[in-house]
PDB file of C-alpha atoms in Angstrom:
ATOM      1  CA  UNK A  81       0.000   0.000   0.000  1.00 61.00           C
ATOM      2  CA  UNK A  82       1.119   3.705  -0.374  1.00 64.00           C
ATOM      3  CA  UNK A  83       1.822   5.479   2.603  1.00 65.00           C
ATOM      4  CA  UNK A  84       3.245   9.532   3.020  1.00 58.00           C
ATOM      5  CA  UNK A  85       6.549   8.043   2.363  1.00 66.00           C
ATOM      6  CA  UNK A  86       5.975   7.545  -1.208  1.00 64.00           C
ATOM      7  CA  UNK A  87       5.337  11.097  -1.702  1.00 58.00           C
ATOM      8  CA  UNK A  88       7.834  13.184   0.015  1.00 56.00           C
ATOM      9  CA  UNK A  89       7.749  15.558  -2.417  1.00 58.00           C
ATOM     10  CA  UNK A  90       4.119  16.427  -2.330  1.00 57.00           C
ATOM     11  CA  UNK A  91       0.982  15.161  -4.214  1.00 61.00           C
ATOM     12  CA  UNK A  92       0.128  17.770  -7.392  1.00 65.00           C
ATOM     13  CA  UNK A  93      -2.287  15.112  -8.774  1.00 69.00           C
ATOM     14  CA  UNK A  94      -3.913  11.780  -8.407  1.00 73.00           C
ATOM     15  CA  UNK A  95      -5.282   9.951 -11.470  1.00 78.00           C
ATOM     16  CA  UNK A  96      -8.468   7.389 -11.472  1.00 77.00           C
ATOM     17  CA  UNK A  97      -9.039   4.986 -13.768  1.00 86.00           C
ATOM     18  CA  UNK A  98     -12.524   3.288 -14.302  1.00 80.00           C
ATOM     19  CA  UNK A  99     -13.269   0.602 -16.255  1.00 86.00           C
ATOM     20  CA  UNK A 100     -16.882   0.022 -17.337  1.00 84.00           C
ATOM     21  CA  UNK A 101     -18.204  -3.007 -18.211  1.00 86.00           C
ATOM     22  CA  UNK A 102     -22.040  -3.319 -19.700  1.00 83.00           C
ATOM     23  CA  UNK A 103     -24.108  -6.683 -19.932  1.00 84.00           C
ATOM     24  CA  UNK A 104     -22.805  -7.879 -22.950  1.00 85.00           C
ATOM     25  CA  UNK A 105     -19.312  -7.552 -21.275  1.00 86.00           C
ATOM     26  CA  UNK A 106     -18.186  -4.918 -23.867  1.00 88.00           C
ATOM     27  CA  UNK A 107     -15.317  -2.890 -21.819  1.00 88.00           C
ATOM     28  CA  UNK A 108     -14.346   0.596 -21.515  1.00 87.00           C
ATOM     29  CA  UNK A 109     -11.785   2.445 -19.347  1.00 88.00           C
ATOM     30  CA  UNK A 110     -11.975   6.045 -18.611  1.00 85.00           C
ATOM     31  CA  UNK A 111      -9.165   8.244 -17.121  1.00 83.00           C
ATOM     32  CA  UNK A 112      -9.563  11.073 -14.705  1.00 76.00           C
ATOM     33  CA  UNK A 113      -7.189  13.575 -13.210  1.00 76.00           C
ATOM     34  CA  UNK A 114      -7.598  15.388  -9.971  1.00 68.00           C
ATOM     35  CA  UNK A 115      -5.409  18.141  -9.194  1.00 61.00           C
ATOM     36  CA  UNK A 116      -4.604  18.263  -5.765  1.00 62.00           C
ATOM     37  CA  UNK A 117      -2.149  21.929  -5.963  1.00 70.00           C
ATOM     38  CA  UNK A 118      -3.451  24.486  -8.315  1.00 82.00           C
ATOM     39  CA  UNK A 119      -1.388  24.456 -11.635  1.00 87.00           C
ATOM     40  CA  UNK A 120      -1.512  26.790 -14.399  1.00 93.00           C
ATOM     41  CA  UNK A 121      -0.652  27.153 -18.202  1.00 95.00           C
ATOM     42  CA  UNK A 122       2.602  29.413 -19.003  1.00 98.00           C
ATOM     43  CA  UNK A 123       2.263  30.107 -23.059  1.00 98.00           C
ATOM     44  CA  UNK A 124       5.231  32.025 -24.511  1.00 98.00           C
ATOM     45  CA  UNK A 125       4.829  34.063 -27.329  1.00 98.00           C
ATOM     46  CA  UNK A 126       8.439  34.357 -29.813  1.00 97.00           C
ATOM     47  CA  UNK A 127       8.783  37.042 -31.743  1.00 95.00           C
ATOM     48  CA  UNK A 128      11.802  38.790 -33.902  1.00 88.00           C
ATOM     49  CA  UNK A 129      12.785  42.621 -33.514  1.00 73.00           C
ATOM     50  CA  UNK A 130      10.336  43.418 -36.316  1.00 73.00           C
ATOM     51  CA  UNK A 131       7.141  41.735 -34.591  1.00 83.00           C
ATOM     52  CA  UNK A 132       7.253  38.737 -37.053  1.00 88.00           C
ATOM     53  CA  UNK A 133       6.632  35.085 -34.821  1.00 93.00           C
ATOM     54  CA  UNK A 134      10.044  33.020 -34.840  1.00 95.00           C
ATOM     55  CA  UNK A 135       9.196  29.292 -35.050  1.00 96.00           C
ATOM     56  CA  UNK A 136      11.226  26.388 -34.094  1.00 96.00           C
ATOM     57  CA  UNK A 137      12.413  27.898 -30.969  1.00 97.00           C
ATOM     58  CA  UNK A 138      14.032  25.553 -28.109  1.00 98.00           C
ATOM     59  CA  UNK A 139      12.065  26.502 -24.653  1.00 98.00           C
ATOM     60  CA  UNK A 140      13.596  25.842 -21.045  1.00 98.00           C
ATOM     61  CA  UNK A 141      11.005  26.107 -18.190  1.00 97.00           C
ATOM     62  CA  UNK A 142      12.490  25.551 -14.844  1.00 96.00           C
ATOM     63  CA  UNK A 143      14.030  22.030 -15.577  1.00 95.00           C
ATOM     64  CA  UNK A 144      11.935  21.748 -18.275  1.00 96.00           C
ATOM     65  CA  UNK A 145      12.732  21.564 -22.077  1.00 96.00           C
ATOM     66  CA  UNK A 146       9.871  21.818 -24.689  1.00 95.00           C
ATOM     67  CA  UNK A 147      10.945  20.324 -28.328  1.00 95.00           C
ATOM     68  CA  UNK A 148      11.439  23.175 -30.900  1.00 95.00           C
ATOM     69  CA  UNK A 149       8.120  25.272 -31.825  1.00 95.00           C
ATOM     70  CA  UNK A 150       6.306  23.868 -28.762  1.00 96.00           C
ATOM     71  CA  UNK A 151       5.808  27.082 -26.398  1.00 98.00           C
ATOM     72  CA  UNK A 152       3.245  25.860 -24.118  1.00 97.00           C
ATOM     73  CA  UNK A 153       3.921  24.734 -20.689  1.00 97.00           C
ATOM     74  CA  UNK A 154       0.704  22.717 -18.771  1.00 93.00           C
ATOM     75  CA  UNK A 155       0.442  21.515 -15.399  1.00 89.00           C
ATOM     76  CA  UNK A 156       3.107  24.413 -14.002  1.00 93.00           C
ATOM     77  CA  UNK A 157       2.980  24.629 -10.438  1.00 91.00           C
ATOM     78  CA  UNK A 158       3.123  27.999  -8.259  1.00 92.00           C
ATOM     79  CA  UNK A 159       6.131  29.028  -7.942  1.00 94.00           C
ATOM     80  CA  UNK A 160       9.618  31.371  -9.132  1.00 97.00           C
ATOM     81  CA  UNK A 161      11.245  29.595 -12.099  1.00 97.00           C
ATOM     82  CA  UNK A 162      14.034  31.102 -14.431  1.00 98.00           C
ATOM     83  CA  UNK A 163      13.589  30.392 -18.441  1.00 98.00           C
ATOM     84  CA  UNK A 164      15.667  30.340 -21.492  1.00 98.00           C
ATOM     85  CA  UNK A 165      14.462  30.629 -25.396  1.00 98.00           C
ATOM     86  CA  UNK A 166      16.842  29.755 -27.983  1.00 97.00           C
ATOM     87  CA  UNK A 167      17.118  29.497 -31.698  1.00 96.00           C
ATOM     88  CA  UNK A 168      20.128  29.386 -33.799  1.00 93.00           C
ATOM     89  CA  UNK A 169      21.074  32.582 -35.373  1.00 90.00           C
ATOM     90  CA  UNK A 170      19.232  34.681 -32.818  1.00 93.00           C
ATOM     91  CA  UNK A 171      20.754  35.622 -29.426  1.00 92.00           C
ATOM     92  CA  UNK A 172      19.650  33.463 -26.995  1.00 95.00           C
ATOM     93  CA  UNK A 173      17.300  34.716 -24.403  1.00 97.00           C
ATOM     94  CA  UNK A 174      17.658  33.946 -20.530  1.00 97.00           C
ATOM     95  CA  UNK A 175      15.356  35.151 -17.111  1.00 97.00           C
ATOM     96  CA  UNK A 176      16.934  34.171 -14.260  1.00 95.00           C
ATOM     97  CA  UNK A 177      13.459  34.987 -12.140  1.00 93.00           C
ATOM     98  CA  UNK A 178       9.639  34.849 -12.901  1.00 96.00           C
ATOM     99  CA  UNK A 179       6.711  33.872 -10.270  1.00 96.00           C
ATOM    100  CA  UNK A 180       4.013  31.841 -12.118  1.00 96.00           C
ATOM    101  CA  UNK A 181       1.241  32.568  -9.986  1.00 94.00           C
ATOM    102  CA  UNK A 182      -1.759  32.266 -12.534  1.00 94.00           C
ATOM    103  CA  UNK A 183      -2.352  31.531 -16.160  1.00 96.00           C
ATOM    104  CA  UNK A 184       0.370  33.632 -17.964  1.00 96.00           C
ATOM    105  CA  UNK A 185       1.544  34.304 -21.836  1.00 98.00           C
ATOM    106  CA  UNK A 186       5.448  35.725 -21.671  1.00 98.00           C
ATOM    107  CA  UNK A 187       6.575  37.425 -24.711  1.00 97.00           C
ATOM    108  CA  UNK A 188      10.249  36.893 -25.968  1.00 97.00           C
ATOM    109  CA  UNK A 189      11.848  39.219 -28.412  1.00 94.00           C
ATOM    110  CA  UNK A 190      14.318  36.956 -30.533  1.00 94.00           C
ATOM    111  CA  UNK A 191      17.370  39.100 -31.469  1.00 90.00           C
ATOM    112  CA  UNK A 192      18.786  37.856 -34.757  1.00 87.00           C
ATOM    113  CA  UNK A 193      22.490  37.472 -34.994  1.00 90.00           C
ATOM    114  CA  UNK A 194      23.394  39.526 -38.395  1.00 93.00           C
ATOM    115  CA  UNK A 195      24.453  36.977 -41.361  1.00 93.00           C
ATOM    116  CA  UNK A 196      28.079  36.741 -43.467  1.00 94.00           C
ATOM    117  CA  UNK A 197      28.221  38.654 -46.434  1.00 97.00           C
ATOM    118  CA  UNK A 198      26.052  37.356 -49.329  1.00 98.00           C
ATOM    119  CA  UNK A 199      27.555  36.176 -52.893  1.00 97.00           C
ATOM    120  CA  UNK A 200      28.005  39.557 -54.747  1.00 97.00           C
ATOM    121  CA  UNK A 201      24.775  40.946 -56.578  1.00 98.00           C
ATOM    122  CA  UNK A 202      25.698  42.085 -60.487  1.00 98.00           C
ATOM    123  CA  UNK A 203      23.803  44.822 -61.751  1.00 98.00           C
ATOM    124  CA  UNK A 204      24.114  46.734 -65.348  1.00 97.00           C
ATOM    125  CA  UNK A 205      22.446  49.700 -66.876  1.00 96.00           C
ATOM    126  CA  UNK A 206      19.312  48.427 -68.914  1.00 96.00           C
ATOM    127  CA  UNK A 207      20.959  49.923 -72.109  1.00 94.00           C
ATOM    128  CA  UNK A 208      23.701  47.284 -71.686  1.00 94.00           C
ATOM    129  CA  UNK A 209      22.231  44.203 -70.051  1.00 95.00           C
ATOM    130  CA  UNK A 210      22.925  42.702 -73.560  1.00 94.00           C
ATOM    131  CA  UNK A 211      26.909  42.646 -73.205  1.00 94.00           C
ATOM    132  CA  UNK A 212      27.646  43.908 -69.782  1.00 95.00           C
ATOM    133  CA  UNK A 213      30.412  41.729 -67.591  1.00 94.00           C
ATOM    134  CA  UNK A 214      31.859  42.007 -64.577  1.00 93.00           C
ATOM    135  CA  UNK A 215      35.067  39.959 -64.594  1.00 92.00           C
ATOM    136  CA  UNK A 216      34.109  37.924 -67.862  1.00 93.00           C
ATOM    137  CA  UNK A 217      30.961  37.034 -66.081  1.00 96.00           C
ATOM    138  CA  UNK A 218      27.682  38.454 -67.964  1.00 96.00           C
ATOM    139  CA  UNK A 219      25.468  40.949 -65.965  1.00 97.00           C
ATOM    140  CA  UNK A 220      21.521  40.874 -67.578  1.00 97.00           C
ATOM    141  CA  UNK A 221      19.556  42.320 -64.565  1.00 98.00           C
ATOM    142  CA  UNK A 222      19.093  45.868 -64.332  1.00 98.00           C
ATOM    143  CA  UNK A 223      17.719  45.619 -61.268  1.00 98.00           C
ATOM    144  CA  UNK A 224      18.023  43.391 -58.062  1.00 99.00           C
ATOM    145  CA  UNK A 225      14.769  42.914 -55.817  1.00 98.00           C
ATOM    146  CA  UNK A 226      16.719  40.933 -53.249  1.00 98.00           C
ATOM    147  CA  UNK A 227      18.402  43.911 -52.192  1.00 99.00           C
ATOM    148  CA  UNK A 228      15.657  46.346 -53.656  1.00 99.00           C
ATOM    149  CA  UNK A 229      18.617  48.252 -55.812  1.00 99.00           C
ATOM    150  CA  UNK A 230      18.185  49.062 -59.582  1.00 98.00           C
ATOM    151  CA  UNK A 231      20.232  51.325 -61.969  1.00 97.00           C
ATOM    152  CA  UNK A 232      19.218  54.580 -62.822  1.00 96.00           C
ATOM    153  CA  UNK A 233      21.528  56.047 -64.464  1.00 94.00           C
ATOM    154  CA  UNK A 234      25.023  57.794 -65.016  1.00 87.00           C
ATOM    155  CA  UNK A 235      26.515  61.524 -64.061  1.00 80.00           C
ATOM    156  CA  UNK A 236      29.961  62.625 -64.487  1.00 76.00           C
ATOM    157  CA  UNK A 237      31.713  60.875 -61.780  1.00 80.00           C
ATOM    158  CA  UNK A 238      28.653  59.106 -60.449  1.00 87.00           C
ATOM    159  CA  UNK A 239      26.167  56.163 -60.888  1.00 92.00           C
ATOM    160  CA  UNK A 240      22.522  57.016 -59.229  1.00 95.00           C
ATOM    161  CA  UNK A 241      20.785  53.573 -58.027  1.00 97.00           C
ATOM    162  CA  UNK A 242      16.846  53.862 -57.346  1.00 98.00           C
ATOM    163  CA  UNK A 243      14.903  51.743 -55.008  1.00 99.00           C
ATOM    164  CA  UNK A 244      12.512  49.129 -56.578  1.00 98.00           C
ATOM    165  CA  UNK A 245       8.968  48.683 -56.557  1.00 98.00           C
ATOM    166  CA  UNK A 246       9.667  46.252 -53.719  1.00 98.00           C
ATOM    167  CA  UNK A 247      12.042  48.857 -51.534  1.00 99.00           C
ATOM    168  CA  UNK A 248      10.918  51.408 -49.093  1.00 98.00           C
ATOM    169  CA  UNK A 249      13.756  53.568 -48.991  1.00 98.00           C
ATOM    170  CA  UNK A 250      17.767  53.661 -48.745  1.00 99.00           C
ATOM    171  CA  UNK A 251      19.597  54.988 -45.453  1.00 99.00           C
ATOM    172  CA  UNK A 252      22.633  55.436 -45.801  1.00 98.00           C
ATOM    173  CA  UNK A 253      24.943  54.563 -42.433  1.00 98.00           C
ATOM    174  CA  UNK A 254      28.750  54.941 -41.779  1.00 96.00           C
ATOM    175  CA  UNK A 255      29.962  51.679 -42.272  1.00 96.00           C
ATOM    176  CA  UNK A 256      29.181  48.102 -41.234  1.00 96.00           C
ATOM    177  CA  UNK A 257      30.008  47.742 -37.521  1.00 95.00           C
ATOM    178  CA  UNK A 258      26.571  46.375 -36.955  1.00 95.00           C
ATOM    179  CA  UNK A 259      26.680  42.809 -34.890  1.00 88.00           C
ATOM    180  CA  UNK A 260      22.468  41.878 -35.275  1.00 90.00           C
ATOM    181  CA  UNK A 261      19.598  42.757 -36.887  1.00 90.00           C
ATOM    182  CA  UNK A 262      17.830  44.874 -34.827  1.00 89.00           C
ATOM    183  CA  UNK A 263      21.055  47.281 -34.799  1.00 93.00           C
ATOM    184  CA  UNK A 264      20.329  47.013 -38.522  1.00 95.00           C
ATOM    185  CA  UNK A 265      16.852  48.164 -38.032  1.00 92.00           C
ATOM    186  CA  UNK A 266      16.819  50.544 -36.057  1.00 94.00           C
ATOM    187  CA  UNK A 267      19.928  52.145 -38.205  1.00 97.00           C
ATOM    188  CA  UNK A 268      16.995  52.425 -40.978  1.00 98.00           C
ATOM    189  CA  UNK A 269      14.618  53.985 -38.207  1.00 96.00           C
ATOM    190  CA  UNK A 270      16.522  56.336 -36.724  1.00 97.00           C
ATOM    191  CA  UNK A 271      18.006  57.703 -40.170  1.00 97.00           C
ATOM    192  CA  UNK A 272      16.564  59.626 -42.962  1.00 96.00           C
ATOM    193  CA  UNK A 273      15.108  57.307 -45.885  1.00 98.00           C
ATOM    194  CA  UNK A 274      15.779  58.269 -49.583  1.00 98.00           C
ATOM    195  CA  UNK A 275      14.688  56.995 -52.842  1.00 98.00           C
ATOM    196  CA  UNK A 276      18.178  57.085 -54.644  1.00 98.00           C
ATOM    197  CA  UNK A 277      22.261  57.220 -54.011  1.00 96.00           C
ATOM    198  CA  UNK A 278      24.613  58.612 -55.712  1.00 93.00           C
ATOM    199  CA  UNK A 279      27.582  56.343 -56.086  1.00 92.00           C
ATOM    200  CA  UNK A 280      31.463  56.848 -56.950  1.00 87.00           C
ATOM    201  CA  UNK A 281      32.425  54.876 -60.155  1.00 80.00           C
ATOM    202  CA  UNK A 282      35.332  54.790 -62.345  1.00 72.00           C
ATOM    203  CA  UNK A 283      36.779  52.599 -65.555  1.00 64.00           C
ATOM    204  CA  UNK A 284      38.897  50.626 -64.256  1.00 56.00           C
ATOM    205  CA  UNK A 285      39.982  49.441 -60.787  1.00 52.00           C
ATOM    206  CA  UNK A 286      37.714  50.947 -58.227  1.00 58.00           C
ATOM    207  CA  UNK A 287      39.871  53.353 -55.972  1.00 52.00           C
ATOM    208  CA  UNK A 288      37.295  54.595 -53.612  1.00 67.00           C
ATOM    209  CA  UNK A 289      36.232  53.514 -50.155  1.00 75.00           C
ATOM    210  CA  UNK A 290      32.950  50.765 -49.928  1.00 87.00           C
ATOM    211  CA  UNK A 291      29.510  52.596 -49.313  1.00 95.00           C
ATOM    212  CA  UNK A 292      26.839  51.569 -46.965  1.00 98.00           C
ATOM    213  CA  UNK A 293      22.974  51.484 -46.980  1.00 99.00           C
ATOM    214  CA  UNK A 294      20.053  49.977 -45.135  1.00 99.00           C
ATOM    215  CA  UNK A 295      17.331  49.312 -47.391  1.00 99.00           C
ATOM    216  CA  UNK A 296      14.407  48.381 -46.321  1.00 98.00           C
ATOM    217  CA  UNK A 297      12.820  45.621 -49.028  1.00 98.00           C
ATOM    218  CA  UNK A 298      10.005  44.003 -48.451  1.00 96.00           C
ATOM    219  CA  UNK A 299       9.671  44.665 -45.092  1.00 93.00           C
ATOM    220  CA  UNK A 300      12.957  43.241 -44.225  1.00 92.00           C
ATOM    221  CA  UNK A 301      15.994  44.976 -43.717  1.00 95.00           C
ATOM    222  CA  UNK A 302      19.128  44.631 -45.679  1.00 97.00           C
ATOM    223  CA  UNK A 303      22.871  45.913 -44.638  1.00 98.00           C
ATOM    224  CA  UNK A 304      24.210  46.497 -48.340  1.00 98.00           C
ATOM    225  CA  UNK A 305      27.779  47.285 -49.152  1.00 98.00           C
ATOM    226  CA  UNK A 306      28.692  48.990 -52.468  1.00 96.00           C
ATOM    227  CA  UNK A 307      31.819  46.807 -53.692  1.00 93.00           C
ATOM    228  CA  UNK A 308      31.889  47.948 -57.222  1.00 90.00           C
ATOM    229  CA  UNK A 309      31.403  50.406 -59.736  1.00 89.00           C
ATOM    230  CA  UNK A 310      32.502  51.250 -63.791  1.00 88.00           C
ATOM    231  CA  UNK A 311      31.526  52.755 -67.004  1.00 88.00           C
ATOM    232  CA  UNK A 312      33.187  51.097 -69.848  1.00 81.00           C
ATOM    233  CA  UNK A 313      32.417  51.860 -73.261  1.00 71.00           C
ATOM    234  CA  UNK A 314      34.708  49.354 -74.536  1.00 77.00           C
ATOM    235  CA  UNK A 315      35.475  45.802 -73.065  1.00 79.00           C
ATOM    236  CA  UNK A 316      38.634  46.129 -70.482  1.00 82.00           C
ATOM    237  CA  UNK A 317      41.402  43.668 -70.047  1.00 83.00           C
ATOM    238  CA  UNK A 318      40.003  42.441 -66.829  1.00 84.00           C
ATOM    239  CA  UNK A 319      36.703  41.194 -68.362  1.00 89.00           C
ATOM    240  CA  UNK A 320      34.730  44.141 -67.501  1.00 89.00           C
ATOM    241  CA  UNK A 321      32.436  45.731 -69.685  1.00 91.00           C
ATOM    242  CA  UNK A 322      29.388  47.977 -70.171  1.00 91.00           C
ATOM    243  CA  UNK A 323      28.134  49.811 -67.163  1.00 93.00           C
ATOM    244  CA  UNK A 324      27.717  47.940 -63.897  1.00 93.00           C
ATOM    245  CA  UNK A 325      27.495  48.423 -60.500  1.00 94.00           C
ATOM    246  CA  UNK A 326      28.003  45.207 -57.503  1.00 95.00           C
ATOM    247  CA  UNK A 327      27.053  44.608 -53.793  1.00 97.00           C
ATOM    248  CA  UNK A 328      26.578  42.251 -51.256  1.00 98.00           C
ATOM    249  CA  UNK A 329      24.237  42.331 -48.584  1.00 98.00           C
ATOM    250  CA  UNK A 330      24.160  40.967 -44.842  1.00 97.00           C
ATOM    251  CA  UNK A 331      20.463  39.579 -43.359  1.00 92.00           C
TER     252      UNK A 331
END
């Protein structure tokens, strides 16, 4: 027999089980839980610095560990626990001290760590799609939507790029010092958006310093980085020809 022994720890519920059994001896067992403490349901709600949900997150709850994406916690007992959300690429999230002392949704903002540079993005004037290169490789998009970039067109010393039909605006920052994506973000925020750059561009080698932008494309926000930039009316030793301007981009 059980005795108080068994439960040193306390009693939080005690579960019946009743099997029925009719006149024709057909059988069915029912289960029913009685709470004996009062427990409550802690749901946490995961989002990223730009309000979108983040799915797949791990969740530690006291000593316990939800699988990835599930962020409800039944059955939680009265009392202080610390918690931890964590996803990779984001910065993970820890609480040393919350009191669960009724039915309670937590909200977790999800930093996300700022990706490597991207592959670099080719873009040519639409007058020269048809033969531009950059290095002997062939450039045939005016116009990039990843990074919400397209080329305008050409002044003396300059090449003007225009946002798409897909970017909000440009804003231009100092360099790219930036460690996540909310830094990113609120760069864009706290800066003045434009619909067009002006960038440096030569014929040859580029002998100017990288530029920087935010742009803001489809809601998202992109750290771009202005590698490259020529006019060449006529093919160059180096494979580069027509007019062209490069990036890459961090997420």
């Amino acid at each position: 027999a059980l005795d108080a022994e068994d439960f040193s720890n306390g009693v939080t519920k005690v579960i019946y089980e009743f099997t029925i059994i009719d006149k024709d001896l057909n059988e069915k067992t029912e289960e029913y839980t009685i709470f004996v403490d009062e427990v409550y349901t802690v749901t946490f709600v995961v989002t990223d610095g730009a309000g979108n949900e983040v799915e797949d997150a791990i969740i530690t709850l006291g000593e316990v560990e939800n699988e990835a994406n599930d962020y409800v916690f039944a059955y939680v007992k009265p009392e202080t626990y610390s918690y931890k959300v964590e996803k990779a690429g984001y910065q993970t999230v820890e609480v040393e001290e919350v009191e669960i002392d009724r039915d309670m949704e937590i909200e977790v903002v999800l930093i996300k760590d700022l990706s490597d540079y991207s592959e670099k993005i080719m873009i040519a004037h639409s007058t020269t799609t048809g033969y531009a290169a950059y290095h002997g490789t062939s450039v045939t998009q005016s116009e990039s939507t990843i990074i919400g970039v397209k080329y305008h067109s050409n002044t003396d010393n300059e090449i003007k790029i225009a946002v798409t039909s897909n970017c909000e605006g440009f804003v231009k920052v100092e360099n790219d010092e930036f460690d996540t994506k909310q830094a990113v973000i609120d760069a864009y925020d706290n800066g003045a958006a434009v619909e067009s750059l002006l960038l440096p561009r030569d014929y040859n080698a580029k002998a100017y310093a990288p530029v920087y932008f935010v742009a803001k494309v489809d809601g998202d926000y992109k750290l771009v980085k202005y590698v490259d930039g020529f006019v060449n009316p006529t093919p160059q030793e180096n494979g580069n020809k027509g007019n062209v301007v490069v990036f890459q981009y961090k997420n």
